Amino acid sequence: MKTNRKRRGIVTVWVAVFGLAILLMLGIACDTAYVYLVGHQLQNTADASALAGTLQVRRGTTISQKAAADAAAACKAGGVFIKLMLNPGNTAGGDVVVGSYNSGSFVPGGTPANAVQVRAKRTASSQNGALPLVFGPGFGFNVSDVERTATAQISGNIMESAIVLLNPNGSCVLQLIGTGGNPYKVDTKPDSSHVGVIQINSTSSNSVCWNGNAQIRAGDIYLGGNQTSAVGSNVLVGGKFRINAPPVPDPLAWLPPPSKPPLQTNNKSPLNPGWYSGGLPTGKNMKLNAGIYYIDGGITMGGNDFLDASAGVMLYLHTGSINMGGNSDIKIQPMASGAYQGISIYQDRANTASSTLKGTTSLNNTGTIYMPGSALSVDGTPKSVGRQIIADKLTVQGDAAVVVKYDGSNKAQDHKVWLVK
């Protein structure tokens, strides 16, 4: 009997020993699988973050790093959203590093900047902390450091685009009607210091339409379609038609609309920045103080109406459009600093109302006209309409001439972005 009791005691000990060993192995296996899963999540985060930062790399290190951090903040790893530490000095080893990638090698801070490297981490030194283990604490292992890295690169041409027409497949996206008294209906090459190309995304084989002897003076014109009739014409002076060109993204797609400010009730000159719910007041001598004008209902002008917005103004058309007639005129100078610097007119992307600039001098503008979802028509006898036009379509008719003095702002990018590491 004593021998049996001793044997049972030994069996109990071995069961306990093997049981603990099995639990240890199961715990290690479960935590290993968990670390492996979180590693995959961090890799996905690093990939998405590097791609997002690289899309903005040509706009500068600060903007590129923020885009990468924002993308990471939308991703979870180990149950928490990933926070990347911004890297103002752009130093090697940082969470987000902007640099150059060539011949299989990434150089932090290298020029020209064409790549972004991201380290997504759950480590003791990261903002999210190390990854807590589930079974490890029972065996003296509380956390694990997990880190993954990704590098993305951008390539492609940077287009010096004075005019960008975004309509993807329409015909007559650029339309010239009548020759008029000006030598060129559209001129993006008014002098040696201002030379801009024209980008037309439409894949239509008839995206440029003209009649009579209408001509364009510009750098090259990039057509998304196979419009051979344009190639064999004399409508373009100073450049060449480039058919079957890849479309370019909206150069200002990154720019958010302004927030709606308090309602303005003053309808007398001078007007102050704010929200105008029933259209912008107009008159024979209406002056606008500097700032952003958030407009519902658009702007309608006729007779001898004159709008003086030369103090540093952006007209934001939340709803409605600009319709000018008679001898009306607008003089506008954009703001020189801030998020909206250089933008004279910003029409909301969801606002598809067409605008007409018509009069004796029309729009005396030194900034960018941004109407990505709407058609712009220029009629009458106006000439200068700014330093850049980004719209869905553009029509120039009558005796009008569109002269764009492009200054290199808001370059359109024919680019490809991909992961290289």
XYZ file of C-alpha atoms in Angstrom:
421
model
C 0.000 0.000 0.000
C 2.833 2.355 0.838
C 4.436 1.633 -2.526
C 1.233 2.510 -4.397
C 0.896 5.767 -2.481
C 4.501 6.699 -3.367
C 3.834 5.939 -7.034
C 0.698 8.071 -7.007
C 2.697 10.909 -5.440
C 5.362 10.695 -8.127
C 2.725 10.702 -10.878
C 1.134 13.818 -9.362
C 4.491 15.583 -9.389
C 5.178 14.645 -13.019
C 1.665 15.705 -14.063
C 2.256 19.074 -12.399
C 5.662 19.450 -14.064
C 4.437 18.479 -17.520
C 1.286 20.568 -17.051
C 3.352 23.666 -16.311
C 5.589 22.924 -19.286
C 2.588 22.563 -21.564
C 1.073 25.793 -20.231
C 4.404 27.529 -20.785
C 4.605 26.302 -24.364
C 0.973 27.256 -25.031
C 1.568 30.701 -23.549
C 4.706 31.208 -25.594
C 2.902 30.029 -28.730
C -0.070 32.338 -28.136
C 2.091 35.384 -27.376
C 4.349 34.610 -30.352
C 1.315 34.471 -32.623
C 0.046 37.726 -31.103
C 3.387 39.486 -31.683
C 3.396 38.134 -35.245
C -0.128 39.499 -35.838
C 0.754 42.921 -34.449
C 3.871 42.898 -36.630
C 1.632 42.462 -39.678
C -0.580 45.317 -38.466
C 2.435 47.564 -37.989
C 3.737 46.659 -41.449
C 0.389 47.616 -42.997
C 0.528 50.873 -41.028
C 4.063 51.638 -42.164
C 3.159 50.862 -45.792
C 0.084 53.126 -45.791
C 1.933 55.894 -43.955
C 4.947 55.844 -46.299
C 2.708 55.992 -49.369
C 0.676 58.896 -47.944
C 3.804 60.859 -47.038
C 5.397 60.241 -50.423
C 2.316 61.563 -52.215
C 3.059 64.925 -50.569
C 6.868 64.798 -50.680
C 7.115 67.449 -53.391
C 5.305 69.926 -51.165
C 8.030 69.915 -48.528
C 9.256 67.910 -45.540
C 6.793 69.278 -42.983
C 3.702 68.604 -45.091
C 4.997 65.172 -46.122
C 5.685 64.106 -42.534
C 2.264 65.260 -41.368
C 0.536 63.341 -44.170
C 2.413 60.210 -43.109
C 1.515 60.700 -39.447
C -2.144 61.314 -40.279
C -2.302 58.086 -42.288
C -0.727 56.107 -39.433
C -3.159 57.609 -36.931
C -6.018 55.958 -38.848
C -4.450 52.472 -38.420
C -4.525 50.184 -35.392
C -1.899 47.744 -34.158
C -2.411 45.807 -30.962
C -5.738 47.515 -30.423
C -4.488 51.123 -30.446
C -4.176 53.777 -33.163
C -0.533 54.295 -34.070
C 1.055 57.632 -33.226
C 4.220 58.595 -35.073
C 6.528 61.205 -33.637
C 7.129 64.013 -36.114
C 10.759 64.588 -36.969
C 11.389 68.349 -37.467
C 15.110 67.793 -38.004
C 14.386 64.992 -40.491
C 17.091 62.931 -38.811
C 17.908 59.339 -39.662
C 16.146 56.837 -37.435
C 13.109 59.051 -36.845
C 9.569 57.759 -37.183
C 9.125 59.646 -40.477
C 12.147 60.538 -42.601
C 12.046 62.325 -45.965
C 14.904 61.716 -48.351
C 15.991 60.386 -51.719
C 15.880 56.825 -53.001
C 18.140 55.805 -55.846
C 19.784 52.553 -56.927
C 18.271 50.615 -54.048
C 19.500 52.979 -51.335
C 17.572 55.479 -49.171
C 19.452 58.637 -48.120
C 17.812 60.596 -45.256
C 17.547 64.267 -46.207
C 18.859 63.532 -49.697
C 17.893 65.697 -52.654
C 15.868 65.786 -54.698
C 13.393 64.461 -52.146
C 11.502 61.593 -53.754
C 10.923 59.098 -50.933
C 9.663 58.696 -47.369
C 10.725 56.080 -44.829
C 8.389 55.263 -41.924
C 8.989 53.263 -38.740
C 5.747 52.100 -37.136
C 6.488 50.933 -33.583
C 5.101 49.390 -30.436
C 8.255 49.821 -28.371
C 9.144 51.271 -25.001
C 10.406 54.446 -26.700
C 7.342 54.931 -28.942
C 4.304 57.051 -28.148
C 2.160 53.913 -28.036
C 4.478 52.027 -25.703
C 5.641 48.429 -25.951
C 3.164 45.667 -26.763
C 1.662 44.068 -23.591
C 1.790 40.264 -23.659
C -1.132 38.088 -22.609
C 0.574 35.066 -21.022
C 4.089 36.421 -20.672
C 3.592 38.117 -17.271
C 3.054 34.706 -15.709
C 6.570 33.800 -16.733
C 8.252 37.157 -16.107
C 7.847 38.683 -19.580
C 5.421 41.616 -19.531
C 5.928 43.325 -22.912
C 7.536 42.930 -26.333
C 9.063 45.545 -28.646
C 7.689 45.286 -32.189
C 8.754 47.538 -35.091
C 8.248 47.517 -38.846
C 9.681 49.788 -41.569
C 8.489 50.800 -45.033
C 9.934 53.062 -47.715
C 7.966 54.504 -50.634
C 9.184 56.394 -53.700
C 7.584 58.807 -56.165
C 8.468 59.291 -59.803
C 7.087 61.047 -62.821
C 7.040 64.500 -64.334
C 6.209 67.739 -62.585
C 4.010 69.689 -64.953
C 4.343 73.471 -65.130
C 0.626 73.699 -65.847
C -0.841 77.147 -66.356
C -4.214 75.573 -67.173
C -5.452 72.214 -65.850
C -8.822 70.933 -67.106
C -9.908 67.943 -65.031
C -12.920 66.597 -66.930
C -12.047 62.916 -67.479
C -13.874 62.082 -70.721
C -15.868 65.030 -72.081
C -15.595 66.524 -75.551
C -14.734 70.202 -76.157
C -13.221 70.481 -72.697
C -11.230 73.404 -74.096
C -13.413 75.262 -76.584
C -12.449 78.313 -78.653
C -15.289 80.112 -80.400
C -14.559 82.959 -82.808
C -11.238 84.529 -83.646
C -11.832 87.977 -82.172
C -9.499 90.931 -82.262
C -6.725 89.323 -80.216
C -3.935 87.287 -81.799
C -4.456 84.372 -79.383
C -7.620 83.100 -77.721
C -5.527 81.506 -74.971
C -2.036 82.708 -74.115
C 0.077 81.074 -71.402
C 3.297 82.432 -72.876
C 2.826 86.207 -72.727
C 6.535 86.863 -72.121
C 9.777 84.989 -71.606
C 9.302 84.795 -67.821
C 5.832 83.243 -68.044
C 5.614 79.956 -69.917
C 3.060 77.345 -68.954
C 1.760 74.130 -70.439
C -1.894 73.119 -70.677
C -3.107 69.797 -69.293
C -6.424 68.340 -70.518
C -7.247 65.068 -68.772
C -10.143 64.077 -71.020
C -9.640 60.853 -72.965
C -12.015 62.061 -75.682
C -10.644 62.182 -79.227
C -12.248 65.625 -79.480
C -11.260 67.304 -76.201
C -10.091 70.545 -77.912
C -12.594 72.316 -80.185
C -12.114 75.484 -82.208
C -13.513 77.302 -85.197
C -12.151 79.891 -87.576
C -8.519 80.827 -87.102
C -8.514 80.641 -83.311
C -5.036 80.006 -81.922
C -3.368 79.144 -78.618
C 0.098 80.282 -77.609
C 1.525 78.027 -74.931
C 4.092 75.422 -74.065
C 3.051 71.897 -74.903
C -0.594 70.823 -74.575
C -1.087 67.379 -73.021
C -4.212 65.554 -74.179
C -5.539 62.445 -72.475
C -7.072 61.245 -75.750
C -5.856 60.444 -79.227
C -6.864 63.701 -80.933
C -4.736 63.495 -84.075
C -6.746 66.332 -85.648
C -5.178 68.717 -83.125
C -1.657 67.431 -83.830
C -1.996 68.193 -87.528
C -3.501 71.670 -87.036
C -1.998 75.133 -86.654
C -4.087 75.972 -83.590
C -1.085 75.775 -81.233
C 1.804 78.226 -81.458
C 5.010 77.703 -79.475
C 4.569 74.099 -78.414
C 3.353 70.648 -79.437
C 0.260 68.562 -78.787
C 1.129 65.481 -76.731
C -1.605 62.903 -77.239
C -2.460 59.905 -75.022
C -0.865 61.679 -72.069
C -1.588 60.305 -68.590
C -4.076 62.319 -66.530
C -2.744 64.428 -63.681
C -4.378 64.672 -60.267
C -5.999 67.909 -59.170
C -3.003 70.057 -58.081
C -5.040 71.499 -55.195
C -6.857 68.331 -54.108
C -5.066 68.605 -50.760
C -6.484 72.085 -50.004
C -9.438 71.893 -47.574
C -12.380 74.284 -47.921
C -12.463 77.105 -45.398
C -14.684 76.869 -42.336
C -17.908 78.853 -42.392
C -17.350 82.149 -40.516
C -20.012 84.258 -38.757
C -22.798 85.737 -40.895
C -22.193 89.219 -42.306
C -25.183 91.552 -42.653
C -23.433 94.694 -43.884
C -24.212 95.253 -47.587
C -22.401 98.565 -47.978
C -18.841 99.273 -49.065
C -16.388 98.401 -47.657
C -17.422 94.805 -47.069
C -15.786 92.696 -44.387
C -14.791 89.018 -44.561
C -17.409 86.535 -43.389
C -20.338 84.442 -44.539
C -22.691 85.987 -47.105
C -25.776 83.779 -47.234
C -27.605 85.533 -50.070
C -24.791 86.198 -52.513
C -22.045 88.789 -52.352
C -23.364 92.374 -52.579
C -22.229 94.218 -55.704
C -22.393 97.785 -56.948
C -20.594 100.479 -58.904
C -17.749 100.776 -56.423
C -17.806 97.915 -53.940
C -14.618 97.507 -51.949
C -13.660 94.364 -50.016
C -11.393 94.395 -46.996
C -8.732 91.674 -46.747
C -9.778 88.146 -45.861
C -11.929 85.178 -46.903
C -15.454 85.697 -48.231
C -17.597 82.588 -47.768
C -20.393 82.984 -50.302
C -23.691 81.150 -50.731
C -25.643 82.314 -53.765
C -22.706 83.388 -55.897
C -21.807 86.783 -57.388
C -23.892 88.533 -60.061
C -22.627 91.702 -61.719
C -23.918 93.899 -64.511
C -23.895 97.446 -65.849
C -20.885 99.295 -64.491
C -20.516 97.209 -61.335
C -16.987 97.174 -59.969
C -15.631 94.894 -57.257
C -12.325 95.995 -55.716
C -10.835 92.973 -53.949
C -7.218 94.084 -54.253
C -6.553 94.190 -50.485
C -5.763 90.450 -50.274
C -8.956 88.446 -50.754
C -10.150 84.921 -51.484
C -13.690 84.481 -52.812
C -14.998 81.070 -51.733
C -18.088 80.003 -53.676
C -19.796 77.455 -51.469
C -22.905 77.633 -53.655
C -23.612 79.675 -56.760
C -21.166 81.013 -59.316
C -19.768 84.225 -60.791
C -21.796 85.798 -63.577
C -20.530 89.041 -65.062
C -22.195 91.141 -67.722
C -22.284 94.636 -69.136
C -19.176 96.650 -68.348
C -18.639 95.007 -64.963
C -15.153 94.432 -63.635
C -13.408 92.644 -60.776
C -9.955 93.545 -59.522
C -8.641 90.871 -57.175
C -5.341 90.335 -55.392
C -5.054 87.082 -53.400
C -3.730 86.761 -49.879
C 0.054 86.638 -49.648
C 0.294 84.206 -46.711
C -1.599 81.452 -44.974
C -3.177 78.219 -46.242
C -4.969 80.010 -49.086
C -2.177 82.254 -50.281
C -2.241 82.833 -54.014
C -5.840 81.581 -54.431
C -8.197 84.281 -55.739
C -11.327 82.206 -56.345
C -12.068 78.826 -54.778
C -15.300 77.160 -55.882
C -16.360 74.241 -53.702
C -15.611 70.871 -55.293
C -19.263 69.839 -54.994
C -20.446 73.115 -56.549
C -20.916 72.458 -60.272
C -22.544 75.793 -61.161
C -20.904 77.279 -64.276
C -19.311 80.737 -64.144
C -19.210 83.392 -66.866
C -16.698 86.209 -66.955
C -18.010 88.792 -69.346
C -17.422 92.472 -69.812
C -14.975 95.009 -71.148
C -12.013 94.105 -68.976
C -13.481 91.224 -66.945
C -11.337 89.674 -64.273
C -8.206 91.625 -63.394
C -6.714 88.874 -61.276
C -3.221 87.977 -60.089
C -4.043 84.638 -58.417
C -5.309 81.136 -59.136
C -8.895 80.437 -60.212
C -9.842 77.082 -58.718
C -13.133 75.623 -59.980
C -12.460 71.863 -60.120
C -16.068 70.769 -60.579
C -17.432 73.489 -62.828
C -17.124 74.970 -66.296
C -15.658 78.445 -66.801
C -16.687 80.603 -69.754
C -14.912 83.815 -70.743
C -16.820 86.144 -73.081
C -16.888 89.781 -74.186
C -13.526 91.493 -74.455
C -11.616 90.478 -71.314
C -7.970 89.515 -71.361
C -6.031 88.648 -68.184
C -7.705 86.104 -65.906
C -4.905 85.269 -63.459
C -1.789 83.185 -62.985
C -3.443 79.758 -63.186
C -6.783 78.142 -64.049
C -7.881 74.799 -62.607
C -11.388 73.916 -63.775
C -13.568 71.186 -65.227
C -13.907 72.904 -68.623
C -12.915 76.202 -70.228
C -14.679 78.062 -73.055
C -13.294 81.261 -74.603
C -15.606 83.033 -77.023
C -16.346 86.307 -78.760
C -13.531 88.823 -78.672
C -12.196 87.457 -75.380
C -8.631 86.300 -74.787
C -7.453 84.374 -71.750
C -3.951 85.439 -70.730
C -2.479 83.386 -67.892
C 0.769 84.626 -66.368
C 1.771 81.380 -64.713
C 4.370 81.673 -61.941
C 5.112 78.020 -61.198
C 2.585 77.579 -58.391
C 0.516 74.434 -57.784
C 2.419 72.211 -60.170
C 0.473 69.307 -61.592
C 2.162 65.963 -61.045
C 2.098 63.051 -63.425
C 3.323 60.658 -60.783
C 3.471 57.082 -59.599
C 3.999 56.121 -55.972
C 5.025 52.641 -54.856
C 6.707 50.769 -52.011
C 10.375 50.000 -52.541
C 11.184 48.430 -49.136
